[in-house]
Short mmCIF file of C-alpha atoms and ligand atoms in Angstrom, two decimals:
data_model
loop_
_atom_site.label_atom_id
_atom_site.label_comp_id
_atom_site.label_asym_id
_atom_site.label_seq_id
_atom_site.Cartn_x
_atom_site.Cartn_y
_atom_site.Cartn_z
CA MET T 17 4.59 38.44 0.83
CA THR T 18 5.02 34.78 0.04
CA ARG T 19 8.26 33.23 1.65
CA VAL T 20 10.54 31.51 -1.19
CA GLU T 21 12.86 28.73 0.16
CA ARG T 22 15.05 26.45 -1.83
CA THR T 23 15.86 22.81 -1.51
CA ARG T 24 17.16 20.11 -3.69
CA VAL T 25 14.22 17.55 -3.65
CA ALA T 26 10.66 18.98 -2.47
CA ILE T 27 8.58 15.85 -1.38
CA VAL T 28 5.00 16.37 -1.04
CA GLY T 29 3.39 13.91 1.36
CA ALA T 30 4.68 12.35 4.66
CA GLY T 31 3.35 8.81 4.09
CA PRO T 32 5.75 5.76 3.88
CA ALA T 33 6.92 6.79 0.35
CA GLY T 34 7.61 10.36 1.12
CA LEU T 35 9.34 9.90 4.60
CA LEU T 36 11.35 6.88 2.99
CA LEU T 37 12.46 8.76 0.24
CA SER T 38 13.64 11.63 2.43
CA HIS T 39 15.56 9.15 4.44
CA LEU T 40 17.26 7.47 1.45
CA LEU T 41 17.97 10.88 0.04
CA ALA T 42 19.51 12.17 3.37
CA ALA T 43 21.80 8.91 3.45
CA SER T 44 23.10 9.81 -0.26
CA GLY T 45 23.78 13.58 1.03
CA ILE T 46 20.80 14.98 -0.52
CA GLU T 47 18.95 17.60 1.26
CA SER T 48 14.90 17.49 0.78
CA VAL T 49 11.85 19.33 2.45
CA VAL T 50 8.76 17.16 3.03
CA VAL T 51 5.34 18.81 3.30
CA ASP T 52 2.27 17.21 4.28
CA ARG T 53 -1.45 18.74 5.41
CA ARG T 54 -1.68 16.27 8.14
CA SER T 55 -0.61 16.48 11.63
CA ARG T 56 1.95 14.30 12.97
CA GLU T 57 -0.86 12.37 14.94
CA GLU T 58 -2.85 11.84 11.96
CA ILE T 59 0.12 10.39 9.92
CA GLU T 60 1.17 8.00 12.97
CA ASN T 61 -2.57 6.75 13.39
CA THR T 62 -4.06 6.14 9.94
CA ILE T 63 -4.99 2.38 9.80
CA ARG T 64 -3.75 0.58 6.67
CA ALA T 65 -2.69 -2.84 5.74
CA GLY T 66 -0.46 -4.73 7.79
CA ILE T 67 1.56 -7.12 5.48
CA LEU T 68 5.32 -5.99 4.46
CA GLU T 69 7.11 -8.11 1.84
CA GLN T 70 10.43 -9.52 2.36
CA GLY T 71 12.08 -6.64 0.18
CA THR T 72 10.56 -3.82 1.97
CA VAL T 73 11.66 -5.36 5.46
CA ASP T 74 15.07 -5.83 4.16
CA LEU T 75 15.21 -2.11 2.93
CA LEU T 76 14.07 -0.87 6.41
CA VAL T 77 16.33 -2.75 8.31
CA GLU T 78 19.32 -2.24 6.11
CA THR T 79 18.81 1.56 5.83
CA GLY T 80 18.04 2.01 9.74
CA ALA T 81 14.48 3.40 8.72
CA SER T 82 13.07 0.62 11.10
CA THR T 83 14.47 -2.01 13.21
CA ARG T 84 11.39 -2.53 15.34
CA VAL T 85 9.90 -4.45 12.36
CA LEU T 86 12.27 -7.37 13.27
CA THR T 87 11.48 -7.07 17.11
CA ASP T 88 7.74 -5.96 17.07
CA GLY T 89 6.82 -7.52 13.98
CA ASN T 90 6.03 -11.26 12.96
CA ARG T 91 7.39 -13.30 10.33
CA HIS T 92 4.54 -15.01 8.37
CA ASP T 93 5.86 -18.02 6.36
CA GLY T 94 2.38 -18.67 4.80
CA ILE T 95 -1.23 -18.02 4.22
CA GLU T 96 -4.26 -19.91 4.20
CA LEU T 97 -6.56 -20.00 1.00
CA TRP T 98 -10.08 -21.21 2.52
CA PHE T 99 -12.83 -22.26 0.25
CA ASP T 100 -15.31 -25.46 -0.01
CA GLY T 101 -14.98 -25.87 3.79
CA GLU T 102 -11.40 -26.45 3.95
CA GLY T 103 -8.05 -24.46 4.41
CA HIS T 104 -4.90 -24.87 2.02
CA ARG T 105 -1.81 -23.61 3.05
CA ILE T 106 0.72 -21.96 0.61
CA ASP T 107 4.06 -22.21 2.22
CA PHE T 108 6.27 -19.28 1.02
CA PRO T 109 9.84 -20.36 1.97
CA SER T 110 9.74 -23.79 0.45
CA LEU T 111 8.18 -22.36 -2.74
CA VAL T 112 10.30 -19.02 -3.13
CA GLY T 113 12.78 -18.82 -0.16
CA ARG T 114 11.17 -15.75 0.95
CA SER T 115 8.50 -14.77 3.78
CA VAL T 116 6.37 -11.64 4.48
CA TRP T 117 5.98 -9.73 7.87
CA LEU T 118 2.97 -8.59 9.72
CA TYR T 119 3.80 -4.91 10.83
CA PRO T 120 1.11 -2.46 10.54
CA GLN T 121 1.75 0.37 8.34
CA HIS T 122 1.18 3.08 11.06
CA GLU T 123 4.08 1.38 13.06
CA VAL T 124 6.28 1.76 9.95
CA LEU T 125 5.18 5.51 9.77
CA ARG T 126 6.09 5.98 13.46
CA ASP T 127 9.54 4.65 12.94
CA LEU T 128 10.20 6.65 9.80
CA VAL T 129 8.68 9.67 11.58
CA ALA T 130 11.06 9.29 14.70
CA ALA T 131 13.95 8.48 12.44
CA ARG T 132 13.46 11.65 10.33
CA LEU T 133 12.95 14.09 13.22
CA SER T 134 16.03 12.64 15.03
CA ALA T 135 17.95 13.28 11.90
CA GLY T 136 16.99 17.02 11.73
CA GLN T 137 14.65 16.46 8.52
CA ASP T 138 12.80 19.61 7.59
CA LEU T 139 9.34 18.30 7.90
CA ARG T 140 6.39 20.54 7.65
CA LEU T 141 3.29 19.34 8.65
CA GLU T 142 -0.36 20.73 8.51
CA ALA T 143 0.72 22.68 5.40
CA THR T 144 -1.49 22.63 2.29
CA VAL T 145 0.00 22.25 -1.04
CA GLU T 146 -2.02 24.00 -3.82
CA ARG T 147 0.06 23.14 -6.92
CA VAL T 148 3.55 22.36 -8.63
CA ASP T 149 4.53 25.20 -11.04
CA ASP T 150 7.35 24.83 -13.82
CA ALA T 151 7.48 20.98 -13.63
CA ALA T 152 8.90 20.86 -17.13
CA THR T 153 11.89 23.49 -16.35
CA THR T 154 15.07 22.85 -13.88
CA ARG T 155 13.32 24.80 -11.20
CA PRO T 156 10.03 23.36 -10.35
CA ARG T 157 8.13 25.22 -7.47
CA VAL T 158 5.83 23.91 -4.69
CA ILE T 159 3.06 26.41 -3.79
CA GLY T 160 1.02 26.33 -0.96
CA THR T 161 0.19 27.85 2.67
CA ASP T 162 1.85 26.58 5.86
CA ALA T 163 0.19 25.77 9.20
CA GLU T 164 -0.26 29.39 10.22
CA GLY T 165 -2.19 30.24 6.93
CA ARG T 166 0.95 32.07 5.51
CA PRO T 167 1.63 31.34 1.65
CA PHE T 168 5.00 29.64 0.91
CA GLU T 169 6.80 28.67 -2.18
CA ILE T 170 9.74 25.98 -2.25
CA GLU T 171 11.90 26.18 -5.32
CA ALA T 172 13.71 22.80 -5.92
CA ASP T 173 15.79 20.83 -8.53
CA PHE T 174 13.03 18.07 -8.34
CA VAL T 175 9.56 17.83 -6.91
CA VAL T 176 7.91 14.26 -5.72
CA GLY T 177 4.31 13.80 -5.48
CA ALA T 178 4.01 11.24 -2.67
CA ASP T 179 0.75 12.81 -1.63
CA GLY T 180 -1.93 9.95 -1.96
CA SER T 181 -4.94 9.26 -4.22
CA ARG T 182 -5.87 12.92 -4.13
CA SER T 183 -2.55 14.02 -5.04
CA ALA T 184 -1.97 17.85 -5.45
CA VAL T 185 0.97 17.24 -7.51
CA ARG T 186 -0.48 14.66 -10.06
CA SER T 187 -1.91 17.21 -12.56
CA ALA T 188 1.39 18.87 -12.81
CA VAL T 189 2.85 15.64 -14.09
CA THR T 190 0.06 14.27 -16.16
CA GLU T 191 -0.80 17.84 -17.48
CA GLY T 192 -2.30 17.78 -20.84
CA THR T 193 -2.49 13.86 -21.06
CA ARG T 194 -5.92 12.06 -20.80
CA GLY T 195 -6.30 8.40 -20.22
CA ASP T 196 -6.36 7.58 -16.43
CA LEU T 197 -6.59 3.83 -16.36
CA PHE T 198 -9.24 3.25 -13.88
CA ARG T 199 -11.55 0.36 -12.63
CA GLU T 200 -14.13 0.33 -9.66
CA TYR T 201 -15.34 -2.95 -8.12
CA PRO T 202 -18.78 -3.59 -6.99
CA PHE T 203 -18.05 -4.45 -3.45
CA ALA T 204 -15.93 -2.94 -0.39
CA TRP T 205 -14.50 -4.42 2.75
CA PHE T 206 -15.75 -4.02 6.14
CA GLY T 207 -12.72 -3.88 8.30
CA ILE T 208 -12.79 -4.46 12.19
CA LEU T 209 -9.91 -4.08 14.98
CA CYS T 210 -11.08 -6.13 18.13
CA GLU T 211 -9.51 -7.03 21.54
CA ALA T 212 -8.82 -10.61 21.40
CA PRO T 213 -6.07 -13.34 20.66
CA PRO T 214 -5.46 -14.45 17.26
CA SER T 215 -7.74 -16.92 15.68
CA SER T 216 -5.31 -18.69 13.73
CA ASP T 217 -1.44 -18.69 13.39
CA GLU T 218 -1.72 -16.99 9.84
CA LEU T 219 -3.68 -14.93 7.47
CA ILE T 220 -6.93 -16.75 6.53
CA TYR T 221 -8.20 -15.58 2.94
CA SER T 222 -11.83 -17.10 2.27
CA ASN T 223 -13.71 -17.47 -0.39
CA SER T 224 -17.31 -18.58 0.60
CA PRO T 225 -20.81 -18.55 -0.88
CA ASP T 226 -21.62 -15.63 1.29
CA GLY T 227 -18.45 -13.67 0.02
CA PHE T 228 -15.07 -13.13 0.98
CA ALA T 229 -13.43 -12.69 4.36
CA LEU T 230 -9.82 -12.33 5.66
CA ILE T 231 -8.92 -13.07 9.11
CA SER T 232 -5.73 -10.98 9.97
CA GLN T 233 -3.87 -10.00 12.78
CA ARG T 234 -2.20 -6.94 14.63
CA SER T 235 -0.72 -8.38 17.98
CA ALA T 236 -1.45 -10.93 20.55
CA THR T 237 -4.18 -8.99 21.92
CA VAL T 238 -5.49 -6.89 18.93
CA GLN T 239 -6.75 -8.66 15.65
CA ARG T 240 -7.68 -7.17 12.37
CA MET T 241 -10.45 -8.72 10.24
CA TYR T 242 -12.44 -7.86 7.07
CA PHE T 243 -15.52 -9.22 5.20
CA GLN T 244 -16.80 -8.22 1.74
CA CYS T 245 -19.74 -5.66 2.11
CA ASP T 246 -21.78 -3.39 -0.26
CA PRO T 247 -19.84 -0.07 -0.79
CA GLU T 248 -22.65 1.97 0.48
CA THR T 249 -22.74 0.15 3.83
CA ASP T 250 -22.64 2.45 6.80
CA PRO T 251 -19.90 1.14 9.19
CA GLU T 252 -22.10 2.01 12.08
CA ALA T 253 -25.11 0.20 10.96
CA LEU T 254 -24.13 -3.35 11.99
CA SER T 255 -24.10 -4.53 15.62
CA GLU T 256 -21.13 -6.46 17.04
CA ALA T 257 -23.28 -9.70 17.06
CA GLN T 258 -24.26 -9.14 13.20
CA ILE T 259 -20.48 -8.27 12.62
CA TRP T 260 -19.30 -11.62 13.97
CA ASP T 261 -22.20 -13.42 12.46
CA GLU T 262 -20.93 -12.25 8.82
CA LEU T 263 -17.43 -13.08 9.57
CA ARG T 264 -18.21 -16.51 10.98
CA MET T 265 -20.46 -17.37 8.11
CA ARG T 266 -17.67 -16.66 5.80
CA VAL T 267 -15.04 -18.96 7.18
CA PRO T 268 -17.26 -22.24 7.78
CA GLY T 269 -15.21 -24.83 9.44
CA THR T 270 -12.97 -22.35 11.61
CA THR T 271 -13.57 -21.02 15.01
CA LEU T 272 -13.11 -17.34 15.36
CA THR T 273 -11.88 -15.96 18.82
CA GLU T 274 -14.32 -12.97 19.46
CA GLY T 275 -13.63 -9.84 21.36
CA PRO T 276 -15.07 -6.28 21.69
CA ILE T 277 -14.72 -4.48 18.38
CA PHE T 278 -13.11 -0.98 18.77
CA GLN T 279 -12.75 0.26 15.25
CA ARG T 280 -14.91 -0.36 12.05
CA ASP T 281 -14.21 1.22 8.61
CA VAL T 282 -15.42 0.44 4.99
CA LEU T 283 -12.59 0.33 2.38
CA ARG T 284 -13.60 1.08 -1.09
CA PHE T 285 -12.01 -0.91 -3.93
CA ARG T 286 -10.31 0.80 -6.87
CA SER T 287 -7.73 0.18 -9.39
CA PHE T 288 -5.90 3.12 -10.86
CA VAL T 289 -2.81 4.06 -12.92
CA ALA T 290 -1.84 7.64 -13.71
CA PRO T 291 -1.37 8.12 -17.71
CA HIS T 292 2.41 9.42 -16.72
CA LEU T 293 4.53 9.16 -13.66
CA ARG T 294 7.10 11.72 -14.67
CA ARG T 295 7.28 15.04 -16.51
CA GLY T 296 10.43 17.11 -16.41
CA ARG T 297 11.47 17.56 -13.00
CA ALA T 298 8.50 16.20 -11.19
CA ALA T 299 7.48 12.56 -10.61
CA LEU T 300 4.78 10.50 -8.65
CA VAL T 301 5.25 7.68 -6.41
CA GLY T 302 2.97 5.44 -4.23
CA ASP T 303 -0.82 6.11 -4.34
CA ALA T 304 -0.44 9.41 -6.20
CA ALA T 305 0.80 7.15 -8.97
CA HIS T 306 -1.40 4.20 -8.64
CA THR T 307 -4.13 2.49 -6.59
CA VAL T 308 -4.60 -1.07 -5.96
CA PRO T 309 -7.58 -2.85 -4.42
CA PRO T 310 -6.35 -4.15 -0.90
CA THR T 311 -6.43 -8.02 -1.46
CA GLY T 312 -2.79 -9.13 -1.43
CA ALA T 313 -1.74 -5.79 0.61
CA LYS T 314 0.34 -4.62 -2.25
CA GLY T 315 -0.21 -0.84 -1.56
CA MET T 316 2.67 0.40 0.44
CA ASN T 317 4.93 -2.29 -0.82
CA LEU T 318 4.62 -0.91 -4.17
CA ALA T 319 5.13 2.70 -3.08
CA ILE T 320 8.42 1.34 -1.60
CA ALA T 321 9.39 0.06 -4.81
CA ASP T 322 8.68 3.17 -6.69
CA VAL T 323 10.87 5.13 -3.96
CA VAL T 324 13.83 2.67 -4.40
CA LEU T 325 13.82 3.51 -8.06
CA LEU T 326 13.32 7.14 -8.08
CA HIS T 327 16.07 7.63 -5.29
CA ARG T 328 18.57 5.87 -7.45
CA ALA T 329 17.41 7.87 -10.49
CA LEU T 330 17.66 11.23 -8.21
CA VAL T 331 21.06 10.54 -6.75
CA GLU T 332 22.40 9.99 -10.32
CA LEU T 333 20.79 13.19 -11.66
CA LEU T 334 21.78 15.62 -8.71
CA ARG T 335 25.26 14.26 -7.94
CA GLY T 336 26.41 13.22 -11.19
CA GLY T 337 24.10 15.00 -14.09
CA ASP T 338 23.18 11.65 -15.39
CA GLU T 339 19.55 11.91 -16.73
CA ARG T 340 19.32 8.34 -17.89
CA PRO T 341 18.00 6.66 -14.96
CA LEU T 342 15.30 9.25 -14.36
CA ASP T 343 14.45 8.90 -17.99
CA ALA T 344 14.08 5.24 -17.19
CA TYR T 345 12.00 5.60 -14.21
CA GLU T 346 8.60 5.69 -15.55
CA GLU T 347 9.31 2.65 -17.77
CA THR T 348 10.82 0.63 -15.12
CA ALA T 349 8.32 1.40 -12.47
CA ILE T 350 5.22 0.96 -14.56
CA ARG T 351 6.40 -2.73 -15.41
CA ARG T 352 6.22 -3.71 -11.60
CA ILE T 353 3.00 -1.36 -10.89
CA TRP T 354 1.29 -3.51 -13.75
CA LYS T 355 2.21 -7.03 -12.20
CA ALA T 356 1.04 -5.78 -8.99
CA GLN T 357 -2.32 -4.38 -10.46
CA HIS T 358 -2.60 -7.71 -12.08
CA PHE T 359 -1.95 -9.63 -8.88
CA SER T 360 -4.23 -7.51 -6.94
CA TRP T 361 -7.26 -7.78 -9.47
CA TRP T 362 -6.60 -11.66 -9.49
CA MET T 363 -6.77 -12.17 -5.90
CA THR T 364 -9.63 -9.87 -5.59
CA THR T 365 -11.47 -11.56 -8.28
CA MET T 366 -10.68 -14.97 -7.41
CA LEU T 367 -11.85 -14.74 -3.75
CA HIS T 368 -14.85 -12.05 -3.76
CA SER T 369 -18.49 -12.88 -5.17
CA THR T 370 -19.88 -10.18 -7.52
CA PRO T 371 -23.60 -9.05 -7.03
CA ASP T 372 -24.39 -10.45 -10.38
CA ALA T 373 -22.26 -14.02 -10.17
CA THR T 374 -24.13 -17.00 -11.50
CA GLU T 375 -23.70 -20.63 -10.34
CA PHE T 376 -21.30 -21.30 -13.31
CA ASP T 377 -19.11 -18.02 -12.06
CA ARG T 378 -19.10 -19.36 -8.68
CA ARG T 379 -18.07 -23.10 -9.97
CA ARG T 380 -15.34 -21.63 -12.11
CA GLN T 381 -13.78 -19.62 -9.07
CA LEU T 382 -13.60 -22.76 -7.09
CA GLY T 383 -11.75 -24.66 -10.11
CA GLU T 384 -9.45 -21.53 -10.37
CA LEU T 385 -8.67 -22.04 -6.65
CA ARG T 386 -8.22 -25.72 -7.02
CA SER T 387 -6.02 -25.30 -10.13
CA VAL T 388 -3.78 -22.88 -7.76
CA ILE T 389 -3.64 -24.97 -4.71
CA GLU T 390 -3.10 -28.37 -6.61
CA SER T 391 -0.20 -27.03 -8.72
CA GLU T 392 3.31 -26.15 -7.62
CA ALA T 393 3.41 -23.93 -10.22
CA GLY T 394 -0.01 -22.03 -9.22
CA ARG T 395 1.17 -21.89 -5.70
CA THR T 396 4.50 -20.64 -6.58
CA TYR T 397 3.00 -17.72 -8.62
CA LEU T 398 0.90 -16.79 -5.47
CA ALA T 399 3.97 -16.86 -3.25
CA GLU T 400 6.14 -15.25 -5.62
CA ALA T 401 3.83 -12.08 -5.98
CA TYR T 402 2.66 -12.10 -2.42
CA THR T 403 6.25 -12.06 -0.91
CA GLY T 404 7.14 -9.59 -3.53
CA TRP T 405 9.25 -9.69 -6.68
CA PRO T 406 12.75 -8.84 -5.41
CA PHE T 407 13.78 -5.21 -6.02
CA GLU T 408 17.35 -4.22 -6.50
CA THR T 409 17.90 -1.90 -3.57
CA GLY T 410 21.37 -0.72 -4.84
CA LEU T 411 22.78 -1.23 -1.37
CA GLY T 412 25.00 -4.14 -1.83
C1 LIG W 13 -4.21 -6.93 5.75
C2 LIG W 13 -4.73 -6.20 4.58
C3 LIG W 13 -4.63 -6.84 3.34
O1 LIG W 13 -5.07 -6.22 2.34
C4 LIG W 13 -4.18 -8.08 3.18
O2 LIG W 13 -4.08 -8.80 1.83
C5 LIG W 13 -3.48 -8.81 4.23
C6 LIG W 13 -3.54 -8.12 5.55
C7 LIG W 13 -4.23 -6.24 7.17
O3 LIG W 13 -4.47 -5.20 7.28
O4 LIG W 13 -3.80 -7.14 8.06
#
C-alpha cells in the first residue's frame, strides 16, 4: 500500500536551493517536506564552487541560515585577470561597493542541513522521486520510494523541483513543450584540491596561449585550482608532476606553491535553460531550471536568487491566496538567468581557447581583455556581474 501524506510545499532536492527554500518557508510559517535521493554525507561532501555573491552572503546571515560564512569564509575584494604575462586587478568595492566571499558550497550545505534539522524540518533522504503528477491542478503529488524501498506519495499545495540538472520534476513542468535552450563547449576543467598555502591573495583567472587556468583557494592549508582540458580527459591519467606543469605553464610570471594533490575531477561545460520554469502548482529552481558553465561561479548564486523570488511568490499564494507573484515568477527569474548565462558565457569565451582557434581569434581575445581592464566601464561591468546584481530579499 502506498503511504499518502500531505504537506504545504513538497521540495524535491536537498541542495542549497531546496534547503534554503525550506528555511525561508519555515520562517514564514509554511510547512514543507524536503526529499532527496542522496545521503546526508553525500550532500555535505559534494565538491562545488566556492564563491558567494554579496547578496547571497547577506541573505544567509540575515535569515540565520549560516553565520559561519562570516567567521570561516573570506571576503575577497577583487580578482586578478592574467594575460600577456601580467596580472590586472579588478577592485570590486571601489567599482561597485560590493565584494564576494570565498566559502565553499559544501560548507553552506553543512550549515543549512544543521539549521533545518535543529528546527525539526521533515527531511527525507535516500528517497527516490519518480515523478510529479497533477502539476496543473491545485493538488500536485510527488511519487516515489523511500529509503526502505516503500512507495510513497506526497500531496501538496505546491511542488518545487530543486533537484539539479537531472531533475525528476522538470518533465512535469515542461510537459508538452519543446525547445530546451542548450549549448555545449569543446572544453572542460581539470580541478584539483591540494594541501598547500595560497599562491595568491585573490583568485587569478588566466588566459594563456596554452589555455585557461584558475587559481582559487579553500583555506590557509587547502587550495582549489583548475585548468582547461579536453572533456574526455580521464582525471587519473595525469601524474601530479604533469598537473603542476599544466598549471604553471598557464600562469606564466606567477609562482604557484605546490603541495600533495588529494582530489581531482573533470567538470563539463554546459549552458542550459528549461523552456518553462513553472506549470500550475509546480516550479523549478536552480540547476533543475538552468545550468551555467563554471567560469564566474554563478551556479549556486543564481539558484539562491530563484529561491528568493519563489519564496515570496509562495508566501503570497499560500498565506493570502494571491497568485500574481507566482504568475510573475518565470518572467522575473528568467531575466536574471539570462544575464547570468551571458556573464558565464562571456567570462568563458574571453578566457578559454577553443581547439580550432586561429591567431586572429587569440589576438581578438587579448583585445577584449584589454578593453575590459583599461576601461572603468569594462571593469565595472565585470565587478557588477561577479559580485551579483542585487536581489530584493524582501527582508527589510
Ligand atoms: C571557484 C569556481 C569557479 O567557477 C570560479 O569562477 C571561482 C572559484 C572555486 O571552486 O573556488
